Coordinates of C-alpha atoms in Angstrom, one line a residue:
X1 CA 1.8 2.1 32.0
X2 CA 0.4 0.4 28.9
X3 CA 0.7 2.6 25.8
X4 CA -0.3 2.1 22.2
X5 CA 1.9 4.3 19.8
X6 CA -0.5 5.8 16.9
X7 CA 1.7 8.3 15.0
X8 CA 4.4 7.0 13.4
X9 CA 5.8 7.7 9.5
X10 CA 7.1 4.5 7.6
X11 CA 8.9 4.6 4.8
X12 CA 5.7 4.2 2.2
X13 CA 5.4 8.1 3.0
X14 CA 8.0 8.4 0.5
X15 CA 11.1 10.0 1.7
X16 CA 9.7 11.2 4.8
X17 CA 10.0 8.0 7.1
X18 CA 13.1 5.2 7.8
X19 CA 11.6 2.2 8.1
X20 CA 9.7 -0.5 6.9
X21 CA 5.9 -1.0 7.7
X22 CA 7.2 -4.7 9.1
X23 CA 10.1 -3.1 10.9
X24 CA 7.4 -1.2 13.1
X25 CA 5.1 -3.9 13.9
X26 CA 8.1 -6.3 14.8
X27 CA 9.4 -3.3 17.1
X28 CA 6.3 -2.7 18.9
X29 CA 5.7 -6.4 19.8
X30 CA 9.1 -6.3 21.2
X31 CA 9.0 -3.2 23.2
X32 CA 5.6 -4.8 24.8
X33 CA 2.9 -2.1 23.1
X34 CA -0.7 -2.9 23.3
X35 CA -1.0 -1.8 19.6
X36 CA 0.4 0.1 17.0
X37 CA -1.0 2.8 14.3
X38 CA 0.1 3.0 10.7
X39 CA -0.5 6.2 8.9
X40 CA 1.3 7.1 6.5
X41 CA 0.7 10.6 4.6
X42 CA -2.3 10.5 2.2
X43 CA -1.9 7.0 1.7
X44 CA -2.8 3.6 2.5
X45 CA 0.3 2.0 0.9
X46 CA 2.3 0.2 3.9
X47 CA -1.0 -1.3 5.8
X48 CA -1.0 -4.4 4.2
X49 CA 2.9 -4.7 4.8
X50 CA 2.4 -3.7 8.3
X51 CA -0.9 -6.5 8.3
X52 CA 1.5 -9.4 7.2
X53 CA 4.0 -9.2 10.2
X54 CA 1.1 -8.5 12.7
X55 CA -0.6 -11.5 12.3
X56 CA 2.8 -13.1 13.7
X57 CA 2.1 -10.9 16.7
X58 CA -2.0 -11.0 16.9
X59 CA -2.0 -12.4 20.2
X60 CA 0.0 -9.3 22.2
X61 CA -0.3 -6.8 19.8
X62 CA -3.3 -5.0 18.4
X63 CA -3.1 -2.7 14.5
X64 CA -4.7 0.1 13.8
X65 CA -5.3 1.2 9.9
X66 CA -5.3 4.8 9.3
X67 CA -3.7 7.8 7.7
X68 CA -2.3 11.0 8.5
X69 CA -4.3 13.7 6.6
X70 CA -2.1 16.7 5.4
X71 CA -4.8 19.4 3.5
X72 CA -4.1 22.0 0.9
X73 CA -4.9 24.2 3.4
X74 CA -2.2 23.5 6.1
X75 CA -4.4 21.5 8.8
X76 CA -2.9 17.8 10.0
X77 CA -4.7 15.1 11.3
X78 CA -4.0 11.0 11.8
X79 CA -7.5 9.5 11.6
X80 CA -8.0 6.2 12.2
X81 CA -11.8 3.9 11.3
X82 CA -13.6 2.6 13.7
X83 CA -15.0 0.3 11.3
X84 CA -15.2 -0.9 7.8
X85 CA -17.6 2.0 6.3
X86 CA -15.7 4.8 8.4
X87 CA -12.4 2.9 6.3
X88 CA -14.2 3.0 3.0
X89 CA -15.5 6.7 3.6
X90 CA -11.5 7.1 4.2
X91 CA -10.3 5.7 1.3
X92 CA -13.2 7.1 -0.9
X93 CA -11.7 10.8 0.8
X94 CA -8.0 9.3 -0.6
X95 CA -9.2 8.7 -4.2
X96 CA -11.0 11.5 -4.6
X97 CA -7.9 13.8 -3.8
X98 CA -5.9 11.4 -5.7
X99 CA -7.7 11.9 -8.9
X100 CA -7.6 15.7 -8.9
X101 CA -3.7 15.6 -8.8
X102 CA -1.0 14.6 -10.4
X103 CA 0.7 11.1 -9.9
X104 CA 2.2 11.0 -6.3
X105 CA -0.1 14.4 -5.1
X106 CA -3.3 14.2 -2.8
X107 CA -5.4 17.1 -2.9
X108 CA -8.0 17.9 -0.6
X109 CA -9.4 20.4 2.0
X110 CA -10.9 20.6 5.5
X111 CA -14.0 20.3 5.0
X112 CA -13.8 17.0 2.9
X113 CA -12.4 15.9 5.7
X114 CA -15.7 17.0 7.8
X115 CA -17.7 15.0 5.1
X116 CA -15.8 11.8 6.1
X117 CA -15.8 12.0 9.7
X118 CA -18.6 9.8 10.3
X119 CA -17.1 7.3 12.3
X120 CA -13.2 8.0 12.1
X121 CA -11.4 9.2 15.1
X122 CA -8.9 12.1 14.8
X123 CA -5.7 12.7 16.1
X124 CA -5.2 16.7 15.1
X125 CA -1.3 17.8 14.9
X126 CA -1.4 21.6 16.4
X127 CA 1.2 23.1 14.5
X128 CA 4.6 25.0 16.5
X129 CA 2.3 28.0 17.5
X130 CA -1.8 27.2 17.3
X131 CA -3.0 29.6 14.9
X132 CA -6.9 31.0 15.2
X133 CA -7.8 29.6 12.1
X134 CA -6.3 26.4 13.5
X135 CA -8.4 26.4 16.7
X136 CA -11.3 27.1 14.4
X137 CA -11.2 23.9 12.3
X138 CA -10.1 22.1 15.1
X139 CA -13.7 23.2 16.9
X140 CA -15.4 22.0 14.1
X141 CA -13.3 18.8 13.8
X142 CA -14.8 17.9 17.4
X143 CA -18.5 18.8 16.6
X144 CA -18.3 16.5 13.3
X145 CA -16.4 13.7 15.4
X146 CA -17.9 14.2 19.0
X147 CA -15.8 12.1 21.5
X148 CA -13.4 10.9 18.5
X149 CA -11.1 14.1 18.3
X150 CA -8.1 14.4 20.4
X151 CA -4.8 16.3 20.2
X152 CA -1.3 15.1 19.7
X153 CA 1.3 15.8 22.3
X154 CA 4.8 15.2 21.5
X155 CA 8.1 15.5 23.3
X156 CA 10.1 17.8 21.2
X157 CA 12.9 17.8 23.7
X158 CA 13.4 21.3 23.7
X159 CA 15.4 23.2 26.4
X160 CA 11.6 25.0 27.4
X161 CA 9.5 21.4 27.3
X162 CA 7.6 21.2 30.4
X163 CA 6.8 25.1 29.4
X164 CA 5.4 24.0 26.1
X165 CA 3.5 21.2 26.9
X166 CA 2.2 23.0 29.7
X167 CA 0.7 25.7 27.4
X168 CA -0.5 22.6 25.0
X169 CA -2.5 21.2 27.8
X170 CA -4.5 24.4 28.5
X171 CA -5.0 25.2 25.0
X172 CA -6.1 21.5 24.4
X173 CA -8.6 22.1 27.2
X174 CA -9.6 25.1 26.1
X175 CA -10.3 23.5 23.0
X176 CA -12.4 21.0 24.7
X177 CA -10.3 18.3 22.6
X178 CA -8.3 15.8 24.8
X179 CA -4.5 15.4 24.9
X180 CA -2.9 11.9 23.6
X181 CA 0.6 11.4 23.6
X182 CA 2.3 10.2 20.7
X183 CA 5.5 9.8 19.7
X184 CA 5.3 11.0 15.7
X185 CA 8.1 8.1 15.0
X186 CA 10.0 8.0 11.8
X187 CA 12.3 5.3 12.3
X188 CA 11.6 1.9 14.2
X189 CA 15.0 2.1 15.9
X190 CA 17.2 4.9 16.9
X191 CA 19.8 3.7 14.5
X192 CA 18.0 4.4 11.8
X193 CA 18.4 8.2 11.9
X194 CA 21.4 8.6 9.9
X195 CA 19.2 7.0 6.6
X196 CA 16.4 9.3 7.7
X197 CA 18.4 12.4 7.3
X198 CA 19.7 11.1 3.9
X199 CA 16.1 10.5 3.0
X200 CA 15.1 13.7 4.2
X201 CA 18.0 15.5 1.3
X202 CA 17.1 13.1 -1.1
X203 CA 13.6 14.8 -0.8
X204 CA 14.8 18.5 -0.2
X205 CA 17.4 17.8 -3.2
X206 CA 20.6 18.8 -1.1
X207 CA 23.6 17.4 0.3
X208 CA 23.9 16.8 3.8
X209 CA 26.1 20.1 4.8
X210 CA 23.2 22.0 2.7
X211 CA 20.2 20.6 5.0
X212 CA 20.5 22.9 7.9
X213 CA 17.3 22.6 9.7
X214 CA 15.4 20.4 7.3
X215 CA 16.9 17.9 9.6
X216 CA 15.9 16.2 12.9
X217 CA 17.9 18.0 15.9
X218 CA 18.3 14.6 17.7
X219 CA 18.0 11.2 16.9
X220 CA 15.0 10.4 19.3
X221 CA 12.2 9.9 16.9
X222 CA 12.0 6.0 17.1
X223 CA 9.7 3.6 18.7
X224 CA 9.6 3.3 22.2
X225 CA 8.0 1.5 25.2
X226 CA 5.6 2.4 27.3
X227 CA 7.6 3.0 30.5
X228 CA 9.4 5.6 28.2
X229 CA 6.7 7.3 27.2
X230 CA 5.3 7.6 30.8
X231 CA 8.6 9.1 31.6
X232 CA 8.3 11.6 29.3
X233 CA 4.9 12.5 30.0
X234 CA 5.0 11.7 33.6
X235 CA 2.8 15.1 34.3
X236 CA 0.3 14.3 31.7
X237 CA -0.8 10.5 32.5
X238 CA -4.1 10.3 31.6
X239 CA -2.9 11.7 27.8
X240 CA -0.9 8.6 27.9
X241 CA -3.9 6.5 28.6
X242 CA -6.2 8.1 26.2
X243 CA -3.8 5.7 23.9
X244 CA -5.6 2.7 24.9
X245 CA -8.7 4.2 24.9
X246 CA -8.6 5.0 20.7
X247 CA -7.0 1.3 20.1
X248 CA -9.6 -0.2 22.0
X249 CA -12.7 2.2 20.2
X250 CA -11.1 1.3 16.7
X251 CA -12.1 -2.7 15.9
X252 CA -11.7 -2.2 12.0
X253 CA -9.4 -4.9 10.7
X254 CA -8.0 -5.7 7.2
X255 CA -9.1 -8.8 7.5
X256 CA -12.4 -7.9 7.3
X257 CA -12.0 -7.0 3.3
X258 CA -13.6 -9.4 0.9
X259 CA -13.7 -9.8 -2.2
X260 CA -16.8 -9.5 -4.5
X261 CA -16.8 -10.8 -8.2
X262 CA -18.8 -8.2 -10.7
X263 CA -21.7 -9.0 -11.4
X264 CA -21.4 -7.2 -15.2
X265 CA -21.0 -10.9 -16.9
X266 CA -23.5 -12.6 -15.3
X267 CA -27.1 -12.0 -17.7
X268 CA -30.3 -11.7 -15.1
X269 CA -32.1 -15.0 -14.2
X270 CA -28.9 -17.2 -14.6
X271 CA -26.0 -17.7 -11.9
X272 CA -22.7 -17.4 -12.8
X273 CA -22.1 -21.1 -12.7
X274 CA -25.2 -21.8 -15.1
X275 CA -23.8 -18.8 -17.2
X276 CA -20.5 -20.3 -17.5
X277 CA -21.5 -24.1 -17.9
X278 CA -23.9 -23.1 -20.7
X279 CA -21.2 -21.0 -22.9
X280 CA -18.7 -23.8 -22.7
X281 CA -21.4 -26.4 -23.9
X282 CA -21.9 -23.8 -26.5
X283 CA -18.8 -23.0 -27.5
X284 CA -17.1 -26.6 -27.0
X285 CA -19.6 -27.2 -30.1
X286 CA -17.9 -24.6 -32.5
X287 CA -14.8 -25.9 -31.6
X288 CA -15.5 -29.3 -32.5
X289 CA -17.9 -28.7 -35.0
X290 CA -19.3 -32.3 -34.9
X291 CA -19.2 -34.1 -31.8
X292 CA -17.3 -33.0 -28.7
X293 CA -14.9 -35.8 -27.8
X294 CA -16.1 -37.9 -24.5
X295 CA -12.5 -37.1 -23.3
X296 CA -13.3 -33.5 -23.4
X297 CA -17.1 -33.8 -22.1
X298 CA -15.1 -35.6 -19.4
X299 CA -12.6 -32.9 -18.7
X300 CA -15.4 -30.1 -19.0
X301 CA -17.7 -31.8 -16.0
X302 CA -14.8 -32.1 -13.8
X303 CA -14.1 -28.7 -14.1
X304 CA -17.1 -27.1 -13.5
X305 CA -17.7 -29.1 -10.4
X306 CA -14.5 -27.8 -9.1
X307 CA -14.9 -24.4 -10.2
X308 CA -18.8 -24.0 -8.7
X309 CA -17.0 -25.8 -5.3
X310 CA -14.7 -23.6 -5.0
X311 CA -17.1 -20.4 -6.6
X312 CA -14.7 -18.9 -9.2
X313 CA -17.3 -19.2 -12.1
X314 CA -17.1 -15.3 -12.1
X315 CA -13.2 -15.1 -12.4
X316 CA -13.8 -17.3 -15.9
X317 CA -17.0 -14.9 -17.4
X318 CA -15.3 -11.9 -16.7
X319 CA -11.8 -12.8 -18.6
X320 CA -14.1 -14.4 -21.4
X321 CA -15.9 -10.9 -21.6
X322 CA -12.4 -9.2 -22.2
X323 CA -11.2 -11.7 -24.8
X324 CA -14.7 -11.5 -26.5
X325 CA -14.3 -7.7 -26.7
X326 CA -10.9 -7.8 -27.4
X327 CA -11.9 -10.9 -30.5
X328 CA -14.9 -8.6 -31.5
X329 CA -12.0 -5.5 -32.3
X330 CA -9.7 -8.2 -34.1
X331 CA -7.4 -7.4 -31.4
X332 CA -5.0 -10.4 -31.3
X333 CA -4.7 -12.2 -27.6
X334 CA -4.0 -15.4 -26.7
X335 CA -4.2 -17.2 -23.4
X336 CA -1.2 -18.9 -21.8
X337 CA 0.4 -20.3 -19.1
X338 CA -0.8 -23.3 -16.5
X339 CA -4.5 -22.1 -17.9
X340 CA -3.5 -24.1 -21.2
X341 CA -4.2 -27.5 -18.9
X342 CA -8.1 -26.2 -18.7
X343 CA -10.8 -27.5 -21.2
X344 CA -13.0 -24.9 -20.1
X345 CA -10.3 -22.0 -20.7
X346 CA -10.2 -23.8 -24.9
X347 CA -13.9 -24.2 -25.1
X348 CA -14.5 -20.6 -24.4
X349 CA -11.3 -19.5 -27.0
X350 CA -9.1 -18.2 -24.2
X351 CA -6.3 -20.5 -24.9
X352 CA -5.2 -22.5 -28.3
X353 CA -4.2 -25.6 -26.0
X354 CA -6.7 -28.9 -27.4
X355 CA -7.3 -31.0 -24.4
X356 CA -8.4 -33.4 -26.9
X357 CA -5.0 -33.7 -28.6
X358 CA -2.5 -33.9 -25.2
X359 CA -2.6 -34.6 -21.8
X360 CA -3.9 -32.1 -19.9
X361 CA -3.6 -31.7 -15.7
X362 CA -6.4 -29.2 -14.4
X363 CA -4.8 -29.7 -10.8
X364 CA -1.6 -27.4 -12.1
X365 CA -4.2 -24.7 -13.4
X366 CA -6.7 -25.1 -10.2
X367 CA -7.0 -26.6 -7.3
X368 CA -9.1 -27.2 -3.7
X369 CA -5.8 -28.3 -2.1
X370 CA -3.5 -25.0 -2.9
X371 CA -6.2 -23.0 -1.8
X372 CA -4.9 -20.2 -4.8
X373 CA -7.1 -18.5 -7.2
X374 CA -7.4 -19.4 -10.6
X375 CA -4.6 -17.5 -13.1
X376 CA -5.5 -16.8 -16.5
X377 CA -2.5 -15.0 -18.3
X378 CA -3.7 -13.2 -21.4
X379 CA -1.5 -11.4 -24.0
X380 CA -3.0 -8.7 -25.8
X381 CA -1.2 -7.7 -29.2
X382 CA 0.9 -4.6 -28.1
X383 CA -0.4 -1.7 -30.1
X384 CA -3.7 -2.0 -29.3
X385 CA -3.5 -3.1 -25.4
X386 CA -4.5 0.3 -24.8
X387 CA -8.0 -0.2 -26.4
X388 CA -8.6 -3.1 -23.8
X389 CA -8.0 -1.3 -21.2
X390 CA -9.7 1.8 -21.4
X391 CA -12.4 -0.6 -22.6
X392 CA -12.4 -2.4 -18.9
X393 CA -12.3 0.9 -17.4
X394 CA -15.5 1.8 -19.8
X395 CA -17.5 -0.7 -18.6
X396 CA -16.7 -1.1 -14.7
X397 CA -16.2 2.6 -14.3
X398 CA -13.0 4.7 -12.6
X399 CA -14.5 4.0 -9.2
X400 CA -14.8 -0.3 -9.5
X401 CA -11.4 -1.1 -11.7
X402 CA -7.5 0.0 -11.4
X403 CA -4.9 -1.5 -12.5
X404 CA -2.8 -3.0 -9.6
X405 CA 0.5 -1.3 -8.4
X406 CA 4.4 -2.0 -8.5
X407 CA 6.2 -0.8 -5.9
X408 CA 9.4 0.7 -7.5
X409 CA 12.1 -0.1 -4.8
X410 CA 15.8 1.0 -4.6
X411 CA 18.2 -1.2 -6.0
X412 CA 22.1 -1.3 -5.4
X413 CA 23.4 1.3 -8.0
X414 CA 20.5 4.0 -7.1
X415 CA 20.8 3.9 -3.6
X416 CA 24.6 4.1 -4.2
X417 CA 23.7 7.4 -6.5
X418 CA 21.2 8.9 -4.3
X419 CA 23.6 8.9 -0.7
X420 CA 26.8 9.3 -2.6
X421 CA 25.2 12.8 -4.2
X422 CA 23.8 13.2 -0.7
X423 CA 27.0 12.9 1.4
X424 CA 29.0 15.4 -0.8
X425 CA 30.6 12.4 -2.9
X426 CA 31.8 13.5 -7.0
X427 CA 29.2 12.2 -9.7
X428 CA 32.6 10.0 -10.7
X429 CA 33.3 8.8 -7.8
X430 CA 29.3 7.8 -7.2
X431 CA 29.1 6.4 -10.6
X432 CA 32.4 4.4 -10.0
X433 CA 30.8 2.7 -6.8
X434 CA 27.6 2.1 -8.6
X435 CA 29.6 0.4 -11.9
X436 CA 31.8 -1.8 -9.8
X437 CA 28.8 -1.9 -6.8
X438 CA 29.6 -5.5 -5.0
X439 CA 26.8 -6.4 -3.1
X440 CA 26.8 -9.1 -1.3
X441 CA 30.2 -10.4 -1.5
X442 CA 32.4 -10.8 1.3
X443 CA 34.8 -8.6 2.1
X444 CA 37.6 -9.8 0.6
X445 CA 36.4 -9.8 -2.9
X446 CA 34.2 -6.4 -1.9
X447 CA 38.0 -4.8 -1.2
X448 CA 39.6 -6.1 -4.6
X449 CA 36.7 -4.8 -6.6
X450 CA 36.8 -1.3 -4.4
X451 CA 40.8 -1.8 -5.2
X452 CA 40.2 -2.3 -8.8
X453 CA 37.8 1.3 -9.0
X454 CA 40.5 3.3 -7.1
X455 CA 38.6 3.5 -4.2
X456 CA 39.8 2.9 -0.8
X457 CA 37.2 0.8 1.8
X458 CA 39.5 1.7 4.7
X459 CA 37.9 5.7 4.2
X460 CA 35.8 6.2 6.9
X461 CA 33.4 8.5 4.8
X462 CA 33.7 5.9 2.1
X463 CA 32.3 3.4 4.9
X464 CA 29.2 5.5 5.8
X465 CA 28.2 6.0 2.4
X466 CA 28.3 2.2 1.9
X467 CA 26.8 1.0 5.2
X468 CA 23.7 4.3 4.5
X469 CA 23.2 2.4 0.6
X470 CA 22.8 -1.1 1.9
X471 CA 20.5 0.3 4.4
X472 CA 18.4 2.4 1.3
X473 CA 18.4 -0.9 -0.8
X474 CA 15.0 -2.4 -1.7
X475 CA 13.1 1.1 0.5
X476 CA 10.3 1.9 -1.8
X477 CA 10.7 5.0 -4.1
X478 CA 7.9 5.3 -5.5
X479 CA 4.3 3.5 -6.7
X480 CA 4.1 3.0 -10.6
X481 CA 1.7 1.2 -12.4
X482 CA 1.4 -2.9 -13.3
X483 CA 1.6 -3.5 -17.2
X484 CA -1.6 -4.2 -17.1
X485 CA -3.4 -6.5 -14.0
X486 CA -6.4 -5.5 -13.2
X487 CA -8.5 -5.6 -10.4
X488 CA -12.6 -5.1 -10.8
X489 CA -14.5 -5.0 -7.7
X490 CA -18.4 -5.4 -7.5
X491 CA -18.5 -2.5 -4.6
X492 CA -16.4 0.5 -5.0
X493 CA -13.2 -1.0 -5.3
X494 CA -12.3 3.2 -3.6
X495 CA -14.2 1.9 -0.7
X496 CA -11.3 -1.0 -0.2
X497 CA -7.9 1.1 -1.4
X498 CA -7.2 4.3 -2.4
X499 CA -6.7 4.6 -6.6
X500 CA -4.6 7.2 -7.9
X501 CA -3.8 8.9 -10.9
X502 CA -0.8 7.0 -13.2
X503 CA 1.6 9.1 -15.4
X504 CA 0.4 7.6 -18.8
X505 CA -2.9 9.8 -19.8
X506 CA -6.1 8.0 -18.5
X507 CA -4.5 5.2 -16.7
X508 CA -5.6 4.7 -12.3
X509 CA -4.2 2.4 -10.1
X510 CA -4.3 1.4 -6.6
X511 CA -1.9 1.6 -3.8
X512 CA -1.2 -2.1 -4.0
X513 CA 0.9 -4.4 -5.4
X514 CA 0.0 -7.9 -6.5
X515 CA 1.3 -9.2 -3.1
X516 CA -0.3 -6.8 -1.2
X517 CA -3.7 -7.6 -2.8
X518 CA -3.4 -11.3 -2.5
X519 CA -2.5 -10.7 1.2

C-alpha cells in the first residue's frame, strides 16, 4: 500500500532525534515512500537540509515542511502548510514563541495555535491515556482546521497492541478526528538506536546504566516501507491511506521562497538602479575631485549594466546605507575582499581599492555566468560593531532583519567527552581519548596512538564508545549566532524562517545558516 511517513524527529530537534535531515529523505526514496514529513520540535531548522537531498529524489518522492508543536500547556501536534501563507502564519507562530524565551526555548499555548490554523493541517499526538482536557482542545483543533485535523496512530509494540489501538480508533471516532498512521521515527535506520540512547542521556544528563526508562524499549523507531507499515496496521487500512491523502492536500514547497530586496534605500520616484547610478556619478566626483578618469567612467557603465541585468542594484544601496551610517558615527569600516575589483563598490567609499591606479576584474566580484550574488565583506572597527547592528535592527525592525545562524556541530574531542561520560567511562580516561583522538587514520597508526595513551582498542567497551563518537561527529548541538551577516527581508523575514532569541542581550537570529539560506 503506498504510505507517506509524516512524523519523524531528525537530529535538528536537538538531542531528541538520530539522524540527519538528509539521512531521512535518502531513506525514504529507497524504501519506495510517496513522501516524507520533516518536523522537527518548535523548529524549522533541518527543512532546508532535508530540501537539498530531495531534489535528488523529486521525481519519486514528494516533502512535506512542517513542525511538530509541543505547548506550555502539554498538547502535541505535527502541522504541516498547505501553502505558502499557512507556512508564513507557521513560522510567524515560531518567532513569536521564540522571542518570549530564552535562547533554545519556544513558548506558546493552544490557542496560538488556533490563531494559526488557517490553512495548516494537524496531526494531534493523544498522549498514553487521552485526558478530558485533551479531547477538549482536540475538539476545537477540528472546528478551527475542519477536514485538516487527524490523529496519530503509532505501533508501540506493546504486549496489549491490538487492545490499544483498538480503544484509539473509537476514541478517534468519537472525536470525529480521523486516524493516520505514523511511525514517530527518530532514526533513519534501525542501527542508529544505540546513538539515540546516548543522545537521549546526553539530554537527561545521565549515564547510560542511570537512564532507566528515559530510553526507547526497542530499537524499532526507524524508517520504514510501506508494506511494513500496512503490516502493522493491517486492521486499520484506511488510517494508512489518510497518509497520502495529507501529502497530496499539502502543495507548499521551499522552493516557492523568494527573495525581496528592502525597499528602505530606495527614495520615492527613483528605482533602485537610477538611485544607485546617480550616487556613484556623485560620489565618483568627490573622489576624484576634478575629472573622473575615462578608465573609471568606463568601468562604472559596465557595471551598472551588469548589475541592472542581473537586478542587484538593491544589494549595493543597502550596504552603502550601513557604511554611510556607520561613516556618519566615525565608526571605522572598510570594504574588502573580491568587492575591491568593483569601481562602483570605490565610488560609493565601500572599499579603498582605486580602479584608476590597478587593474581591476569585475568578473571575480560579479558575474552573469556564476549565477552567485554579489559579496560585499565589510569590517566594522570591533568596539563599536555593536552600534551597527542594533542600528540595522532599528531601522528594518525585529520582524524584517536577523542575523543568520551557525550551526554548532560536534567535533571529534566533544563527542568523545559527551559518550565517554555517557557510557560510564572516568573523566581521565575521556580526556585521554579526546587529547590523543585519531580520527581518521587507519588503524594501525589509530592502535599506536591508543597504545601510546594506555588504552587498549581491543576492549570491547572501548570499541563502542569509539564507533557511538564517530557516529556523534559533526550532529548539530546547538544554533548560535553568525558574527554578524545579516539578512533584511522586504516582507516579514518571520513569514520565511523562524528568528529566535541569541544569548548576547538584544541580538535575533534565524534558524539558518549561510548555506541553508543560499539553498
Amino acid at each position: 500500500m503506498p504510505y507517506a511517513e509524516l512524523a519523524v524527529t531528525t537530529n535538528f530537534s536537538f538531542l531528541r532525534g538520530a539522524s540527519h535531515p538528509q539521512e531521512y529523505v535518502a531513506q525514504a526514496a529507497a524504501l519506495g515512500l510517496k513522501a516524507i514529513g520533516i518536523a522537527d520540535r518548535n523548529t524549522m531548522a533541518g527543512v532546508v537540509r532535508a530540501y537539498s537531498e530531495w531534489k535528488n529524489h523529486k521525481d519519486t518522492l514528494k516533502l512535506l515542511v512542517g513542525t511538530r508543536l509541543v505547548t506550555t500547556d502539554d498538547f502535541e501536534a505535527i502541522a504541516y502548510p498547505i501553502d505558502r501563507d499557512a507556512y508564513g502564519r507557521l513560522c510567524r507562530l515560531l518567532s513569536t514563541g521564540n522571542r518570549r524565551a530564552k535562547k533554545g526555548e519556544c513558548l506558546f499555548g493552544f490557542d496560538e495555535i488556533l490563531a494559526a490554523a488557517q490553512g495548516q493541517v494537524f496531526i494531534a499526538v493523544p498522549p498514553p491515556r487521552p485526558s478530558r482536557s485533551f479531547t477538549e482542545r482536540l475538539t476545537r483543533l477540528r472546528h478551527a482546521a475542519p477536514s485538516r485535523t487527524y490523529l496519530a496512530a503509532v505501533h508501540r509494540y506493546r504486549s496489549d497492541e491490538p487492545r490499544r489501538l483498538g480503544r484509539l480508533a473509537e476514541f478517534a471516532e468519537r472525536a470525529e478526528v480521523p486516524l493516520v498512521a505514523v511511525g514517530d521515527a527518530l532514526y533513519h535506520l534501525p542501527e542508529r538506536r544505540l546513538l539515540q540512547d546516548v543522545v537521549t542521556c546526553i539530554r537527561e544528563k545521565c549515564t547510560i546504566r542511570e537512564a532507566g526508562l528515559r530510553l526507547e524499549k526497542h530499537a524499532e523507531r526507524h524508517l520504514k516501507s510501506g508494506e511494513a507499515m500496512s503490516r502493522l496496521f493491517e486492521g486499520y487500512p484506511d488510517a494508512v491511506a489518510r497518509t497520502i491523502e495529507i501529502a497530496e492536500a499539502c502543495s507548499f514547497s521551499l522552493a516557492e521562497l523568494k527573495y525581496e530586496y528592502p525597499e528602505e534605500p530606495v527614495p520615492p520616484g527613483k528605482t533602485p538602479q537610477q538611485h544607485l547610478e546617480d550616487l556613484a556619478w556623485r560620489h565618483a566626483g568627490w573622489r576624484y575631485e576634478a575629472e573622473i578618469p575615462a578608465k573609471v567612467q568606463e568601468l562604472l557603465r559596465d557595471e551598472f549594466a551588469l548589475i541592472e541585468k542581473l537586478g542587484y542594484a538593491q544589494y549595493f544601496l543597502t550596504v552603502y546605507d550601513v557604511v554611510e551610517f556607520a561613516k556618519s558615527k566615525g565608526i571605522l569600516c572598510q570594504g574588502r575582499g573580491s568587492a575591491a575589483n568593483s569601481a562602483i563598490c570605490y565610488c560609493l567609499g565601500i572599499t579603498a581599492v582605486d580602479p584608476h591606479k590597478i587593474d581591476t576584474l569585475f568578473a571575480r566580484f560579479l558575474s552573469a555566468d556564476r549565477n552567485e550574488p554579489p559579496d560585499i565583506d565589510v569590517d566594522f572597527e570591533h568596539e563599536r560593531r555593536e552600534e551597527v547592528i542594533q542600528h540595522i535592527y532599528s531601522k528594518y525592525g525585529r520582524m524584517r532583519a536577523g542575523i543568520a545562524a551557525t550551526v554548532i556541530h560536534y567535533r571529534p574531542r566533544s563527542a568523545i567527552r559527551e559518550v565517554g561520560k555517557v557510557m560510564g567511562l572516568s573523566e581521565d580516561v575521556c580526556a585521554a581519548i579526546a587529547s590523543n583522538y585519531w580520527g581518521s587514520m587507519e588503524a594501525e597508526v589509530a592502535e599506536e596512538r591508543a597504545a601510546d595513551a594506555g588504552l587498549d582498542l581491543n576492549d570491547p567497551h572501548l570499541r563502542r564508545v569509539m564507533k557511538l563518537a564517530e557516529q556523534l561527529i559533526g550532529m548539530p548541538r546547538h544554533l548560535s549566532q553568525h558574527v554578524g551577516g545579516f539578512i533584511l527581508t522586504e516582507r516579514p523575514l518571520t513569514e520565511t524562517v523562524p528568528i529566535g532569541n541569541g544569548a548576547m542581550p538584544d541580538r535575533t537570529f534565524i534558524e539558518w545558516d549561510k548555506d541553508d539560506i543560499e539553498e
